[in-house]
C-alpha atoms as one frame of an Amber mdcrd trajectory, in Angstrom:
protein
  61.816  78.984 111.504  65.083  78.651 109.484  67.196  82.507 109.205  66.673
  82.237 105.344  63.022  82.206 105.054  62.832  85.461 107.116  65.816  87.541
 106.265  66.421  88.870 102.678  68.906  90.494 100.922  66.719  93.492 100.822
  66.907  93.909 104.526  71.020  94.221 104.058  70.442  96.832 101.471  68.113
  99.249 103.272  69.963  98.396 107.081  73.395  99.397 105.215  72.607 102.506
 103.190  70.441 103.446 106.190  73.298 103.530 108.406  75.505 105.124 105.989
  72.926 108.071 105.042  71.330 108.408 108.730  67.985 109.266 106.838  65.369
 107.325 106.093  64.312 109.692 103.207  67.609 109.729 101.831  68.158 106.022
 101.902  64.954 105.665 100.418  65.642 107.937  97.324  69.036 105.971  97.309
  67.860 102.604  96.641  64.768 103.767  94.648  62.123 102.534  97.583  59.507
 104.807  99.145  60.190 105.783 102.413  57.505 103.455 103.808  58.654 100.534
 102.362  62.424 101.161 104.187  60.514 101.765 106.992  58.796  98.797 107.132
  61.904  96.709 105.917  64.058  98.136 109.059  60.685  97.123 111.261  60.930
  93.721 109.832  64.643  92.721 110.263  64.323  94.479 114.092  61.953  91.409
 114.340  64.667  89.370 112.791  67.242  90.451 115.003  65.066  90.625 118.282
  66.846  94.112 119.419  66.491  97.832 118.111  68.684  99.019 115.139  67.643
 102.524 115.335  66.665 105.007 117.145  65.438 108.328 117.420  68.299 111.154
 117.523  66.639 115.428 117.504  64.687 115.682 114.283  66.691 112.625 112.761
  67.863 108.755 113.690  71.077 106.897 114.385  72.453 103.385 115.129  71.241
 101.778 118.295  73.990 100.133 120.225  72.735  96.912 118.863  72.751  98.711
 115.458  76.530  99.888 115.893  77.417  96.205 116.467  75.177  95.011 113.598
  76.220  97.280 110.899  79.471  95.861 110.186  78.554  92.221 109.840  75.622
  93.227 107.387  78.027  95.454 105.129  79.857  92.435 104.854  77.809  90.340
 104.112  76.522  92.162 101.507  79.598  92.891 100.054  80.581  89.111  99.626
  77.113  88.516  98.375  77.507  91.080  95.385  81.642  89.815  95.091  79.852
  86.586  94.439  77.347  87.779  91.812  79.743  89.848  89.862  82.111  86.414
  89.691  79.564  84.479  88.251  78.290  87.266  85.950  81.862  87.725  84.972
  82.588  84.049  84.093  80.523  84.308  80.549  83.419  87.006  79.818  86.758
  85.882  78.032  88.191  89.217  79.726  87.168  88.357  83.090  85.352  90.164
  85.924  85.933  93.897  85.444  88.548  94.501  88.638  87.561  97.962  90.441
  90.418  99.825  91.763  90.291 102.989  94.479  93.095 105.198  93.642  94.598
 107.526  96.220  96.353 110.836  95.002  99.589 109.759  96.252  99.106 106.651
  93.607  97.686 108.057  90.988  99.732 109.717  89.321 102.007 107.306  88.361
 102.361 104.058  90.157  98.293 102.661  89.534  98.861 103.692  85.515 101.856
 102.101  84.858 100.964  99.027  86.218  98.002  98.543  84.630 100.474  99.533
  81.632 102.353  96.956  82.645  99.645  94.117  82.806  98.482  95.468  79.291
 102.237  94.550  78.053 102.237  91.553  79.929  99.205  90.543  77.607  97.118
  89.420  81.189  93.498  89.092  80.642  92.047  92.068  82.514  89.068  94.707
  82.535  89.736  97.627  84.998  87.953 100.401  86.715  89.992 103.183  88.427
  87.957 105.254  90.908  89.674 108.361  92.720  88.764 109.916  95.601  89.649
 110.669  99.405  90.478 108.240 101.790  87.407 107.848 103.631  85.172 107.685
 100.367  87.509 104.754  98.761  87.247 102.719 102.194  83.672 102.881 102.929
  83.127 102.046  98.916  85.477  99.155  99.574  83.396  97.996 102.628  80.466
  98.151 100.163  82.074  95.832  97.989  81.522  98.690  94.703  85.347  98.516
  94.854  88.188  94.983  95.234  91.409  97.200  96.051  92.215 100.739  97.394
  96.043 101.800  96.923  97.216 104.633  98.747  98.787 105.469 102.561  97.605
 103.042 105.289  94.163 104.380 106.437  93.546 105.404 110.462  93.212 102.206
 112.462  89.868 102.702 113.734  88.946 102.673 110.162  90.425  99.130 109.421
  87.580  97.135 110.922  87.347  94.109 108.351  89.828  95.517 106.286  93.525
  94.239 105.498  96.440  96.149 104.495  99.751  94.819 102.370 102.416  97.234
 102.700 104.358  98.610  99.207 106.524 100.876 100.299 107.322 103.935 102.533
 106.877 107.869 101.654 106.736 111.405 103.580 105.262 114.469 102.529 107.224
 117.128 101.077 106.772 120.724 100.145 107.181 122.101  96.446 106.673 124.831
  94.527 107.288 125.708  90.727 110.565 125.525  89.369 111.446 129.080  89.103
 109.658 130.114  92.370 112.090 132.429  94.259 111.930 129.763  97.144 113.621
 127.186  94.817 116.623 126.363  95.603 116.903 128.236  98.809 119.128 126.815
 101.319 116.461 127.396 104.481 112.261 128.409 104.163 112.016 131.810 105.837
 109.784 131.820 108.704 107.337 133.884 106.956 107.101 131.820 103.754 103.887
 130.285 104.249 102.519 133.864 105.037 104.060 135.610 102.127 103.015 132.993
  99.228  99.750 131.300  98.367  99.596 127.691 100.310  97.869 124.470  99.492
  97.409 121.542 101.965  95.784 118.320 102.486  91.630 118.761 103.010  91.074
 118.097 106.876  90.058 114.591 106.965  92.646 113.489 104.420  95.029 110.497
 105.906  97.715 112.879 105.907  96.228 116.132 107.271  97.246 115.025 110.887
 100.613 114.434 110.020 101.041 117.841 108.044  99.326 119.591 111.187 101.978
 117.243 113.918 104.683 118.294 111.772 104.175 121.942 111.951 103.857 122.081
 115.123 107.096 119.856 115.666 108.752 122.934 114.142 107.383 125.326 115.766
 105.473 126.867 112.803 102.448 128.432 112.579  99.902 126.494 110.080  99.046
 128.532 107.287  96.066 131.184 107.982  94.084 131.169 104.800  95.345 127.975
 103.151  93.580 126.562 100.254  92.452 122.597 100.907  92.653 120.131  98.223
  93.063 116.321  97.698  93.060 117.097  93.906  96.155 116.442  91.884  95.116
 118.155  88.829  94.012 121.618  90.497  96.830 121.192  92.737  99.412 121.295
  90.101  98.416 124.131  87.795  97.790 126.448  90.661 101.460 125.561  91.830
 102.753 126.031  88.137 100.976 129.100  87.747 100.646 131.119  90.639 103.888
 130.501  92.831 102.250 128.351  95.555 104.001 126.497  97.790 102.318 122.673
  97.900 102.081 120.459 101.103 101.478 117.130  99.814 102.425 113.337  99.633
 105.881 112.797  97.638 103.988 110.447  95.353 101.545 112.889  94.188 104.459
 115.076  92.474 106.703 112.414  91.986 106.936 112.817  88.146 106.658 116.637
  88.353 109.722 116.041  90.388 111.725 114.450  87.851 110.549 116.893  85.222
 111.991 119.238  87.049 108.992 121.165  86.590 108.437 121.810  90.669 111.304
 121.713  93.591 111.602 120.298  96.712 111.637 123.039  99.230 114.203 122.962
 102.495 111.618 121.472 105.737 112.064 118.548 107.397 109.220 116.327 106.518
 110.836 113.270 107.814 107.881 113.243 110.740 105.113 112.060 107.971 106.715
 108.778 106.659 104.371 106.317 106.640 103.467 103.500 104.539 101.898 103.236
 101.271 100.412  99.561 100.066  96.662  98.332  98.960  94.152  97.325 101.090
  91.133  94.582 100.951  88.283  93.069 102.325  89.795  90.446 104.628  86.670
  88.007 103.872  87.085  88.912  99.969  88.686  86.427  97.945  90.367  88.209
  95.233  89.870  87.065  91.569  92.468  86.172  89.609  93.409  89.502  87.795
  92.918  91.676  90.922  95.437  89.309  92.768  97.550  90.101  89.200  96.682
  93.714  89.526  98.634  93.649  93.059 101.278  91.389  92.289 102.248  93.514
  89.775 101.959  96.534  91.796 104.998  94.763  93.766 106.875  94.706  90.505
 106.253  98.330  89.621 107.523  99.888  93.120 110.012  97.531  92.155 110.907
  99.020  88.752 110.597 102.424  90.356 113.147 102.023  92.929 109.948 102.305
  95.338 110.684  98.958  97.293
């Protein structure tokens, strides 16, 4: 019996948001399917496969061995399958498939807009989504195929399964505070400067949390006791505007608060967390014509920006 008249697309769907939810109920009320019938399609690509996908873990499931090895190959699969659809569906369009773009904070605040600023100037046919989020959320939504590009810092390695990376450019994280804060300008931090003002660092699980956390303890600092976690740009900024916080983030995501002159660059050697900052793929995705535009120009932007 040929693989096509017994496996179905449905299988792909409930085997992949199965493994990503670990519930069976919540998979269920994810793709709209009673819990039965996600039950029942799991059953029937076991058969398929000939080896257990899941199993029994306390009072919930998770991947088999077999279903550890599977799960990547069916993500993928289903990803190019719905890369596929939206190219077709996209073709009756004189704008083109719609392009969906992860953007990471260190990104977002200036290089992903004024590209796509760019293009728009450049007259390129285009439609664009812009998604924002952490690291981890961008990537898995990338593996899912819901997104063509994520710019940002390289992810962890044993994250990269399937997934390319094209290097932009290199950055380190800094620390800032308001212009006006009576740590501006100050020719050394004192050592109790992250215990006297307000603090805000990368969430744990962030790409860059590790390197913040390496760093301290390079210099022999303490890490910040009550330190307030954030990946957000927006709520990062006014709190460090208006309430004399000192801000442990990516260069990028202050970048043009920097040349404002709104915040300052505070006196601590940072040069630890440079890393690199570029887009990254699906390596089986062929990329349509205006996301490969959307990253060529992204080479011309660091470009413009003295990035490169």
């Amino acid at each position: 019996m040929r693989l096509s008249s017994i496996l179905k697309l449905r299988h792909l769907e409930v085997f992949v948001e199965v493994a990503r939810k670990m519930s069976v109920t919540q998979a269920a009320e994810a793709l709209g399917m009673t819990q039965p019938a996600v039950t029942r399609a799991l059953r029937e690509l076991e058969q398929v496969c000939g080896k257990p996908l899941v199993e029994k873990h306390g009072r919930g499931i998770r991947l088999s061995s077999y279903g550890e090895l599977f799960r990547d190959h069916a993500g993928r699969s289903l990803a190019l399958a719905r890369d596929g659809v939206a190219l077709l569906r996209g073709m009756d369009e004189t704008e083109g498939p719609q392009v969906a773009i992860g953007a990471l904070p260190t990104v977002a605040a200036d290089l992903v807009p004024d590209t796509l600023a760019q293009l728009r100037r450049s007259g390129a046919p285009g439609r664009f989504m812009v998604m924002s989020g952490d690291n981890q959320y961008l990537i898995d939504q990338l593996r899912r195929g819901r997104l063509d590009v994520v710019v940002g810092r390289m992810p962890a390695p044993e994250t990269m399964a399937g997934i390319g990376f094209d290097p932009l450019y290199r950055e380190r994280v800094v620390a800032v505070a308001a212009r006006g804060h009576p740590l501006a300008g100050a020719s050394h931090l004192p050592p109790a400067a992250f215990e006297d003002y307000p603090v805000l660092m990368p969430s744990d699980g962030s790409v860059i949390r590790p390197l913040v956390e390496r760093m301290f303890l390079e210099q022999g600092l303490a890490l910040p006791r009550y330190p307030v976690e954030t990946v957000s740009s927006s709520f990062g900024r006014r709190f460090v505007l208006a309430h004399q916080a000192i801000w442990v983030i990516s260069h990028g995501v202050v970048r043009p608060d920097l040349a404002a002159g709104t915040m300052s660059v505070l006196p601590m050697n940072t040069a630890s967390t440079l890393g690199p900052v570029g887009f990254c793929a699906r390596l089986e995705h062929r990329l349509s014509p205006a996301a490969a535009r959307f990253c060529e120009a992204l080479r011309s932007t660091c470009a413009g920006q003295g990035l490169a």
